[in-house]
Structures are given as structure tokens and as C-alpha cells.
Tab-separated table of C-alpha atoms and ligand atoms in Angstrom:
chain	number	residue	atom	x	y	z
L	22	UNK	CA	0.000	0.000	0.000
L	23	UNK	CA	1.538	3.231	-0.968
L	24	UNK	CA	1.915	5.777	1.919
L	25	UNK	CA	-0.123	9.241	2.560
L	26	UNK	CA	2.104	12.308	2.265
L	27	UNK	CA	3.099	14.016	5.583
L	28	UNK	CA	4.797	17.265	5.488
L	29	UNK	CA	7.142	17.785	8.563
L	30	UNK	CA	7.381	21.185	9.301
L	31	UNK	CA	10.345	21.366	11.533
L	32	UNK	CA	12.634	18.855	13.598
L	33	UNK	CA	11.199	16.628	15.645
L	34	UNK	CA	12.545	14.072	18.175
L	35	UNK	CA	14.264	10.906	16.346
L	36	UNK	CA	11.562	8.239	18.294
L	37	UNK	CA	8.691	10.510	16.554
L	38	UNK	CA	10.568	10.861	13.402
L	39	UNK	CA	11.140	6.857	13.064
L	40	UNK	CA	7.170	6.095	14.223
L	41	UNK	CA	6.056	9.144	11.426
L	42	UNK	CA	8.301	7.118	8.833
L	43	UNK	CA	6.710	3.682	9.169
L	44	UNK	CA	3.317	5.083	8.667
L	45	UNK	CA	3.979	7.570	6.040
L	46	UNK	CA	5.790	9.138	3.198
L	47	UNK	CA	7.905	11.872	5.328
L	48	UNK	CA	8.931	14.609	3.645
L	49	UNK	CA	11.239	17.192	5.877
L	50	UNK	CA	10.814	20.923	4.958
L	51	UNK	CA	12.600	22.022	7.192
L	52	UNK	CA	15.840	20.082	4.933
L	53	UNK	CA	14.825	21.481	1.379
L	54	UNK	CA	17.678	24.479	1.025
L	55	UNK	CA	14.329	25.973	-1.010
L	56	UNK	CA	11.447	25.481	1.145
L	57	UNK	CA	9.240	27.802	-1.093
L	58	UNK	CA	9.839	25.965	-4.559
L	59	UNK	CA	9.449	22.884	-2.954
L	60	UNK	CA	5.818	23.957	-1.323
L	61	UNK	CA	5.465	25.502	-4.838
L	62	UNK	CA	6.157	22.206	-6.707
L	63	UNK	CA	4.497	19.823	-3.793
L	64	UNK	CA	2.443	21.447	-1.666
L	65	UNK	CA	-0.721	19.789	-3.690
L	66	UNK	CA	0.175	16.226	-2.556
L	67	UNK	CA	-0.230	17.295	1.459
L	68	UNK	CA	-3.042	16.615	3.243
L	69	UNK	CA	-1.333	15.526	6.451
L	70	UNK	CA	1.326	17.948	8.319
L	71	UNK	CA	3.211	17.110	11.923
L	72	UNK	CA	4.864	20.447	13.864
L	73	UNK	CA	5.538	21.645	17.102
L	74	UNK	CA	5.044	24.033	19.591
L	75	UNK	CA	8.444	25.383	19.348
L	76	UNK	CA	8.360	25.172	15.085
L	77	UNK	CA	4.555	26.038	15.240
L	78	UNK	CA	2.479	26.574	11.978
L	79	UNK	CA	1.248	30.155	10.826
L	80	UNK	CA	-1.377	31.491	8.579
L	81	UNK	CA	1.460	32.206	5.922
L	82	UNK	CA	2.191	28.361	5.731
L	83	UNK	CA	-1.794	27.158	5.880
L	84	UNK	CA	-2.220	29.336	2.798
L	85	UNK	CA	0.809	27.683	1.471
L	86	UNK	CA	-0.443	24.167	2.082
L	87	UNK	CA	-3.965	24.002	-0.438
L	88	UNK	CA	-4.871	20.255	0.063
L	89	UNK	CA	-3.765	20.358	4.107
L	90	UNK	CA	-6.913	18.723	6.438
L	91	UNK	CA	-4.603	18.197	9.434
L	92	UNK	CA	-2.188	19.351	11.177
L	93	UNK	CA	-0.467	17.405	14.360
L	94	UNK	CA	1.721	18.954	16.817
L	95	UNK	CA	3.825	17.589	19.346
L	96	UNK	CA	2.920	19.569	23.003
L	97	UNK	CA	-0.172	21.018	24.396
L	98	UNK	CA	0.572	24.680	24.186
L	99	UNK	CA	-1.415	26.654	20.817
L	100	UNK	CA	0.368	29.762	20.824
L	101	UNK	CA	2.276	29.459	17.880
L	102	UNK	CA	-0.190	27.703	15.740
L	103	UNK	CA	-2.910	29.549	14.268
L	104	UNK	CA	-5.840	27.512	15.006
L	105	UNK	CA	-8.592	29.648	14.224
L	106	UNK	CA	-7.069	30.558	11.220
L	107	UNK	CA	-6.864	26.774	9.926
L	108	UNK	CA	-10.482	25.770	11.414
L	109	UNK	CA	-12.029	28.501	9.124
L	110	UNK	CA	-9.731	26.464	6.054
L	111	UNK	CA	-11.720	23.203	7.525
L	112	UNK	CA	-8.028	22.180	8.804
L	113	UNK	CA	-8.154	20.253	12.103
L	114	UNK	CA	-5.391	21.219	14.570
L	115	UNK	CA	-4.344	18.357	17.048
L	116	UNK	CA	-2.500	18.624	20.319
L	117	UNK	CA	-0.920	16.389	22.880
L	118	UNK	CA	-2.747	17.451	25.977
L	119	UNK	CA	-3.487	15.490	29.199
L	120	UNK	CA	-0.306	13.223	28.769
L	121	UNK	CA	2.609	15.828	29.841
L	122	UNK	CA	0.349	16.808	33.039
L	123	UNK	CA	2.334	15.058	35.774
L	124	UNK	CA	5.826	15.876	34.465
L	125	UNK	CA	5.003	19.883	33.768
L	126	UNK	CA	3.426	19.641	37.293
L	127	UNK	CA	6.122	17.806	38.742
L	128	UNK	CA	8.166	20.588	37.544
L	129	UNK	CA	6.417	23.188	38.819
L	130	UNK	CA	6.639	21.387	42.263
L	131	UNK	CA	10.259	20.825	41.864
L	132	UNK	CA	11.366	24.880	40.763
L	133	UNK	CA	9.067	25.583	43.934
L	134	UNK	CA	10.816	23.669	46.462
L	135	UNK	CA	14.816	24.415	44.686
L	136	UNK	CA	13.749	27.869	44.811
L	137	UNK	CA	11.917	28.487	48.507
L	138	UNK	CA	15.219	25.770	49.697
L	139	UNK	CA	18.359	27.477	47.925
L	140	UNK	CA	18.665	24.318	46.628
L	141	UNK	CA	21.230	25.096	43.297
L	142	UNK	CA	22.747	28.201	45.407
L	143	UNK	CA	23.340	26.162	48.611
L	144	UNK	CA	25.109	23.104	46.069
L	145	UNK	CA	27.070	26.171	44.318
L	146	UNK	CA	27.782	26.708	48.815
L	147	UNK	CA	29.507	23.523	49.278
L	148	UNK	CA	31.277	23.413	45.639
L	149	UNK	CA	32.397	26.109	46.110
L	150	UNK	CA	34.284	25.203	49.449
L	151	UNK	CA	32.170	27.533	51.295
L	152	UNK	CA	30.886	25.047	54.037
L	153	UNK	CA	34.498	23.370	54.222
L	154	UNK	CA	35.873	27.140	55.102
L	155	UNK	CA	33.058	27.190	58.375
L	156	UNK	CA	30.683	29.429	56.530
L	157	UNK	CA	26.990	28.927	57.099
L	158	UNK	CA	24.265	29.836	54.433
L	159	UNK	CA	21.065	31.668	55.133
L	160	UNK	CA	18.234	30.307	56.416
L	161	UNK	CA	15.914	28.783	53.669
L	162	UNK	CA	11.953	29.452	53.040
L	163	UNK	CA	9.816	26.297	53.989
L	164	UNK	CA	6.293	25.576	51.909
L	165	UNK	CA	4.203	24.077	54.213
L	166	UNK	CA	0.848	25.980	55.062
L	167	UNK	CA	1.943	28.686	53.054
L	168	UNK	CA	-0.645	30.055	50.584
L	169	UNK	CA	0.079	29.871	46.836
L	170	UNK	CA	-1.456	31.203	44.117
L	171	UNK	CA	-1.751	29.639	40.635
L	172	UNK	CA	-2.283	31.758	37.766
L	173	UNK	CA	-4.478	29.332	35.337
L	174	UNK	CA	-6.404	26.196	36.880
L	175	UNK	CA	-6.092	24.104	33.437
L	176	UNK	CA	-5.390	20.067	33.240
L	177	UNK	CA	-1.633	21.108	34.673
L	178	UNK	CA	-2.644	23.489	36.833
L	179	UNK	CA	-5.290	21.159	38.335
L	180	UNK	CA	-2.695	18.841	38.710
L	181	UNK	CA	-0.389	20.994	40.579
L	182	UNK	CA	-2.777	22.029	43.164
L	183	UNK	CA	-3.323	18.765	44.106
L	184	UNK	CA	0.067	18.375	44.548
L	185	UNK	CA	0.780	21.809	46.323
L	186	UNK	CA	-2.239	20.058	48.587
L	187	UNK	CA	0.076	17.340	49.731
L	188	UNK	CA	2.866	19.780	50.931
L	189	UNK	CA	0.509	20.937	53.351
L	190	UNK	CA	-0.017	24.765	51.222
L	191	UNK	CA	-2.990	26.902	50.915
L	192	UNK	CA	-4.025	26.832	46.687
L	193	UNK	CA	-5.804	29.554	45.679
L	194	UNK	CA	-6.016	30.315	41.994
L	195	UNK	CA	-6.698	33.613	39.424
L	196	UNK	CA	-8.875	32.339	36.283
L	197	UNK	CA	-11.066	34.415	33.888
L	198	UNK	CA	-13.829	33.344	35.535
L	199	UNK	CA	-14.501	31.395	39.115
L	200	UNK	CA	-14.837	27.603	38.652
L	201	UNK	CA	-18.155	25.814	40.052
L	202	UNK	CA	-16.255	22.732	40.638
L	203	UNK	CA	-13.365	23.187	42.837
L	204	UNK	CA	-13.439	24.739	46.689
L	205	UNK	CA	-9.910	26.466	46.107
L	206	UNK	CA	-10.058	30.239	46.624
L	207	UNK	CA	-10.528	32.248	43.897
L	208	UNK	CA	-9.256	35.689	43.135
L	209	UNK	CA	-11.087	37.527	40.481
L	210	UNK	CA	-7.950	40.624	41.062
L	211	UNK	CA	-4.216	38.930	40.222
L	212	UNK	CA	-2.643	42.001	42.313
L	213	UNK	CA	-4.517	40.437	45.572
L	214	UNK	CA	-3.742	37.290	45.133
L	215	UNK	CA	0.106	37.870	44.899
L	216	UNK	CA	-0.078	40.501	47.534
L	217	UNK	CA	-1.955	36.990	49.918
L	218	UNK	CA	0.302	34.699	48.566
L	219	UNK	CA	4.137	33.236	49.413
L	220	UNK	CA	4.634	31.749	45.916
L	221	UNK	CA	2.793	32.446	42.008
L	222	UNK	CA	2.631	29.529	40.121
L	223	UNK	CA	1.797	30.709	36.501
L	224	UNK	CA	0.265	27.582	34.320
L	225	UNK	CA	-1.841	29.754	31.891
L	226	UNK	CA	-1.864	29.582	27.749
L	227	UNK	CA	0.461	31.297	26.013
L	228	UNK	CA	-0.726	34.082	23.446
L	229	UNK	CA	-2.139	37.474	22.600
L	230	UNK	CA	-4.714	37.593	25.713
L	231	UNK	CA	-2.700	36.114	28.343
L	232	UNK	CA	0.567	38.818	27.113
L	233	UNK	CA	2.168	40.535	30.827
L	234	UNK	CA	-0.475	39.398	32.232
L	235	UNK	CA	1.717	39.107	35.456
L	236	UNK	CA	3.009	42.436	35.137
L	237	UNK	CA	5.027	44.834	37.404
L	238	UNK	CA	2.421	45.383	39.310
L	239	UNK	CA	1.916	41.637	40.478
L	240	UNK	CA	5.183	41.233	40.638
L	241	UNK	CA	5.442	44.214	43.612
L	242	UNK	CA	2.598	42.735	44.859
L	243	UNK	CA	4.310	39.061	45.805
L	244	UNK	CA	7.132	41.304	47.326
L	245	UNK	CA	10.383	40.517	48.662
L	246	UNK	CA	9.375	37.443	50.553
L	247	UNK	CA	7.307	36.198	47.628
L	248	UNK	CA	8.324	33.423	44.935
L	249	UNK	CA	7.711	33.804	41.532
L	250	UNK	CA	7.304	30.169	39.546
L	251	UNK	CA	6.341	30.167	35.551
L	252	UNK	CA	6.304	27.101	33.346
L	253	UNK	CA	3.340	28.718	31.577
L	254	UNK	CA	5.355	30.726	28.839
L	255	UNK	CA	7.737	33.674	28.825
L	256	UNK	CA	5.260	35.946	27.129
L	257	UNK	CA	3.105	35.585	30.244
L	258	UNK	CA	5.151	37.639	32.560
L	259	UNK	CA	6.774	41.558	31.804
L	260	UNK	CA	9.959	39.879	32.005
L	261	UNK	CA	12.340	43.264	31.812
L	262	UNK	CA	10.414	44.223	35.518
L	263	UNK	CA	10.846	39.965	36.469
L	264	UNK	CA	14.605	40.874	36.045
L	265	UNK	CA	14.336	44.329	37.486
L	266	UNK	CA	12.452	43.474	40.589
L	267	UNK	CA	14.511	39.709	41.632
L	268	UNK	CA	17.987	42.364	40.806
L	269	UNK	CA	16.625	44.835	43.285
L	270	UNK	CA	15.345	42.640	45.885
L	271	UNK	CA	11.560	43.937	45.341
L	272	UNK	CA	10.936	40.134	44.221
L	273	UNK	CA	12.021	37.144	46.285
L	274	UNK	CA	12.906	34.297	44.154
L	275	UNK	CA	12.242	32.906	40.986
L	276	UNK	CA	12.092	29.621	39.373
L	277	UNK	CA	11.660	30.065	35.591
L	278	UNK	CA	11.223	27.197	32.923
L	279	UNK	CA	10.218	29.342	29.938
L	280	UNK	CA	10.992	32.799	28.366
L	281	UNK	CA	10.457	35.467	26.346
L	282	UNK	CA	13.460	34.633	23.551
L	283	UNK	CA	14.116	30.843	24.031
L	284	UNK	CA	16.817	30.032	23.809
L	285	UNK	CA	18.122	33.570	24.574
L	286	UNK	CA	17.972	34.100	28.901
L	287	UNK	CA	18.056	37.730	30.164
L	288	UNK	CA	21.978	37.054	30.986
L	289	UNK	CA	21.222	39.825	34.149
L	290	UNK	CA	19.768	36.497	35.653
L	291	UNK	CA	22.953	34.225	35.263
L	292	UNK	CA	24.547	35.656	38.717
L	293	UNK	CA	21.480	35.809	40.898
L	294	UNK	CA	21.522	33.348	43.367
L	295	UNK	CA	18.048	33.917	44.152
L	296	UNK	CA	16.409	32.546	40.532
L	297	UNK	CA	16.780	28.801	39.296
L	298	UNK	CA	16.603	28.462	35.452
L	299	UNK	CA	15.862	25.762	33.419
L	300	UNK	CA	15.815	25.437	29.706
L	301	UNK	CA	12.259	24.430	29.098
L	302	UNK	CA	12.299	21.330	30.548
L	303	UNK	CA	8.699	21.052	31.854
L	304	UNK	CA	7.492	18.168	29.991
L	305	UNK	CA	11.276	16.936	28.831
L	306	UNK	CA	11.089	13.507	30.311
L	307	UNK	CA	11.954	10.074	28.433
L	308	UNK	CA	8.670	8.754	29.167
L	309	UNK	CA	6.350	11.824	28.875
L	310	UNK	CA	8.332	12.861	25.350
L	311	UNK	CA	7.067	9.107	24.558
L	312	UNK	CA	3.463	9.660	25.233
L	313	UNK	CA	3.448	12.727	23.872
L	314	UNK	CA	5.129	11.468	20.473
L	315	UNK	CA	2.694	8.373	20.556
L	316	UNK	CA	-0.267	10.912	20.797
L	317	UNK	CA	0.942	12.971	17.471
L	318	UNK	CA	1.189	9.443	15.855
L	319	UNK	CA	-2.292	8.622	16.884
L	320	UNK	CA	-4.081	12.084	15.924
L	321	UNK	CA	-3.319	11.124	12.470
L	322	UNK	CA	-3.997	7.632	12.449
L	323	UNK	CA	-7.736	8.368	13.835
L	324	UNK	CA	-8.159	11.687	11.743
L	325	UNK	CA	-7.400	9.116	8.544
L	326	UNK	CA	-9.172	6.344	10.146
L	327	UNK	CA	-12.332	8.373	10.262
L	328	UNK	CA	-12.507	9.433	13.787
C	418	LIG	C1	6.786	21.417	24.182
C	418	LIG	C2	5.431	22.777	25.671
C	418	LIG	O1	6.230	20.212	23.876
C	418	LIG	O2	3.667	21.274	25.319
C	418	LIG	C3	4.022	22.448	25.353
C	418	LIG	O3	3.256	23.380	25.121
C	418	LIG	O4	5.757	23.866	25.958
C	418	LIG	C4	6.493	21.724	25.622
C	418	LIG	O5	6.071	20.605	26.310
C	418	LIG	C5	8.204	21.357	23.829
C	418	LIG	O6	8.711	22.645	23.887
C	418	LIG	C6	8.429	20.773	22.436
C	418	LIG	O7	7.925	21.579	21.416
């Protein structure tokens, strides 16, 4: 049986790649040296595409793409794909939701507790000799009862406040609107929640409506004491005050997965001991990459399969 077309957009991890392969004709774009004339030769034979969150898939491409019906993309986030823009085409747009919740969460969890416990500073401490030489570090910030806020109450943020709940912390949460179905405390105002809480957990879409969303303002408002944790995305937060405010004290600590311009890291932030930084790791685990290649695999086979 001869294979249906798929048109890769951009790299994708080698597991994915091999799975896409036995199932289909690949053809890489992001190879061809002439990515237009290719399209302009090809782009007829396509009715299948697989992308990412990071290599995304904009309005310029869909119009590109005249025979596309779906598109596939590896992570949950939609911020770089322009979904309403390829539902009014008639092209479906699949995620990989629900099976990167624990990891992301688990991340979350783990930036909270490195951050609040000087965890990377205080192994920096004894690298460094420090302890050796009779030096004592400051005292760390413990997590239990404290009250913490998460910005978005999603599938991952859902997730995270039950774990915050085992810690022994106080979840409260800022959504657009109050949820029927959960007895956390809700803050219609972000400004006081942060000002209530020890620690901001920000778990939100990406995108035009959620843009410094947790501005300056919020950021003043969690205060010197306060923790600032975002595995949401970088566009979330007004990262120039973020780097501003942890520099100047006015913000306590930060734990930061994602930013503005990945791969690029405000460099002020490479000498504060007070921030832990990780290069998007949140759902970068062997077996959650698995699951969440296995679920771009199966979006196309039931979108072909009729379902
Ligand atoms: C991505 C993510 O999958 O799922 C998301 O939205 O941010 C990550 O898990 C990763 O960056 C690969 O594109």
C-alpha cells in the first residue's frame, strides 16, 4: 500500500521521526535548502502535516499548504499555531494534551521547592568550598501551610494544586472566571492574590490575551518574601520588571522554565543566586516525550481512520 504524504514542518525528536516514517511518506521541509519551490512544486500532494510548539504553523504556511486537512503537533501549548485561522480552512489542529500533566506539574513542584530551599545556590555553597571554610548559608523558606497562588487552573494546573495540597499549602487560583467545581479560593484581582500569597505559580496559555499578564504590578505585589514560579510561557510575565524586581530585591525568588526569547535568557539572571533556570524542561522527560510522540502518531492515524 503506498503511503499518505506528511509534510514535517520542523525537527522533531528521532523516536517521533522513526514512528512518522513507518506510517507515512515523510517529507522534511525544514531540509529542502528551497522550502518555497518545494511547497510551490508539492504542496498539492499534502493533506497531512506534523509540527511543534516550538516550530509552530502560521497562517502564511496554511495558505501555502492548499490540500492540508490536518495538522499534528507535538505539546499542548497553541500559541504558535494559528488555530482559528486553519479551522475557518476546515483544517483540524491536534494537540498532545493530558499526557505531559504530571511531568510539567512535577516541575512546577520541583522549581518551587529548589527555589523556597536554595537548593542550586546552597550546592554552588559547598562546591564552592564555602561550608568546608566554616561558613553557614542563610536560612531557607519552607512551603508548608503557606498560601500559593496559581495563575491558570487548566489540566496542569489542576494537577499541581493537588500536589501543592500534599505539601501541606494553601491553593488559591486567578482564572477568567470562578470555577463551580473546585473549593480552592478564587481571586477575580491577580494584584490580591500575589499581595496573599508566598509563591505564584503561573500555568496559563500562552498568546495574545494572556501577554504581561503578570506584570510589574503583580510582581510588587508578591514582594520581597514572595516566589515567583512560571512554566506557563515567557510571554506571560513583563519579564524586563521579572529581572528588574529579583535584581533589586523587590521580588524574592524565581524559578523560571520558559521565556520570552528561548533560547536567549536575560543574561542579568545568570549571577542571581536567588532565581533557578531551566531550559524548558517542563514536559522533557523520556517517558512523557514518549506519550506525547505516541499521541501525534495517533491524531493522524484516527483523523485518517475516520474518527
Ligand atoms: C513542548 C510545551 O512540547 O507542550 C508544550 O506546550 O511547551 C512543551 O512541552 C516542547 O517545547 C516541544 O515543542
Amino acid at each position: 500500500m503506498t503511503k499518505q504524504p506528511l509534510l514535517v514542518l520542523g525537527p522533531l525528536m528521532p523516536y517521533l521521526l522513526e514512528e512518522l516514517e513507518k506510517r507515512y511518506a515523510v517529507e522534511k521541509l525544514y531540509e529542502e535548502k528551497d522550502a518555497l519551490g518545494f511547497l510551490q512544486a508539492h504542496a498539492g500532494r499534502f493533506r497531512a502535516a506534523a509540527t511543534s510548539t516550538f516550530t509552530g504553523l502560521k497562517a502564511d504556511m496554511i495558505d501555502l499548504l492548499p490540500a492540508l486537512e490536518i495538522v499534528s503537533s507535538f505539546g499542548v501549548g497553541t500559541d504558535s499555531l494559528d488555530v482559528a485561522y486553519a479551522n475557518k480552512k476546515g483544517i483540524k489542529v491536534a494537540n498532545t494534551p493530558d499526557v505531559l500533566n504530571e511531568d510539567t506539574a512535577n516541575m512546577a513542584i520541583s522549581l518551587l521547592l529548589a527555589v523556597t530551599r536554595d537548593i542550586v545556590a546552597n550546592d554552588r555553597f559547598v562546591r564552592e568550598g564555602r561550608w568546608a571554610r566554616g561558613e553557614t548559608p542563610p536560612l531557607a523558606q519552607g512551603i508548608e501551610g503557606k498560601k500559593v497562588g496559581l495563575v491558570g487552573l487548566g489540566r496542569i494546573g489542576s494537577v499541581i494544586a493537588g500536589k501543592l495540597l500534599a505539601f501541606g499549602c494553601d491553593v488559591s487560583y486567578h482564572t477568567r472566571n470562578k470555577r463551580g467545581d473546585v473549593s480552592y479560593t478564587y481571586y477575580a484581582d491577580l494584584v490580591a492574590m500575589a499581595r496573599d500569597c508566598a509563591a505564584l505559580i503561573a500555568i496559563l496559555p500562552g498568546g495574545d490575551a494572556t501577554q504581561g499578564i503578570i506584570s510589574r504590578d503583580v510582581l510588587k505585589a508578591l514582594g520581597p518574601q514572595g516566589t515567583f514560579i512560571n512554566i506557563a510561557r515567557g510571554t506571560v510575565v513583563d519579564e524586563v520588571a521579572l529581572v528588574e524586581l529579583l535584581q533589586s530585591g523587590e521580588l524574592g525568588r524565581a524559578g523560571l522554565d520558559v521565556f520570552v526569547d528561548e533560547p536567549n535568557v536575560p543574561e542579568a539572571l545568570y549571577t542571581l543566586d536567588n532565581v533557578v533556570l531551566q531550559p524548558h524542561m517542563g514536559s522533557a522527560t523520556v517517558e512523557t516525550r514518549k506519550a506525547m510522540a505516541d499521541r501525534v502518531v495517533s491524531n493522524l492515524e484516527n483523523y485518517f481512520a475516520g474518527k
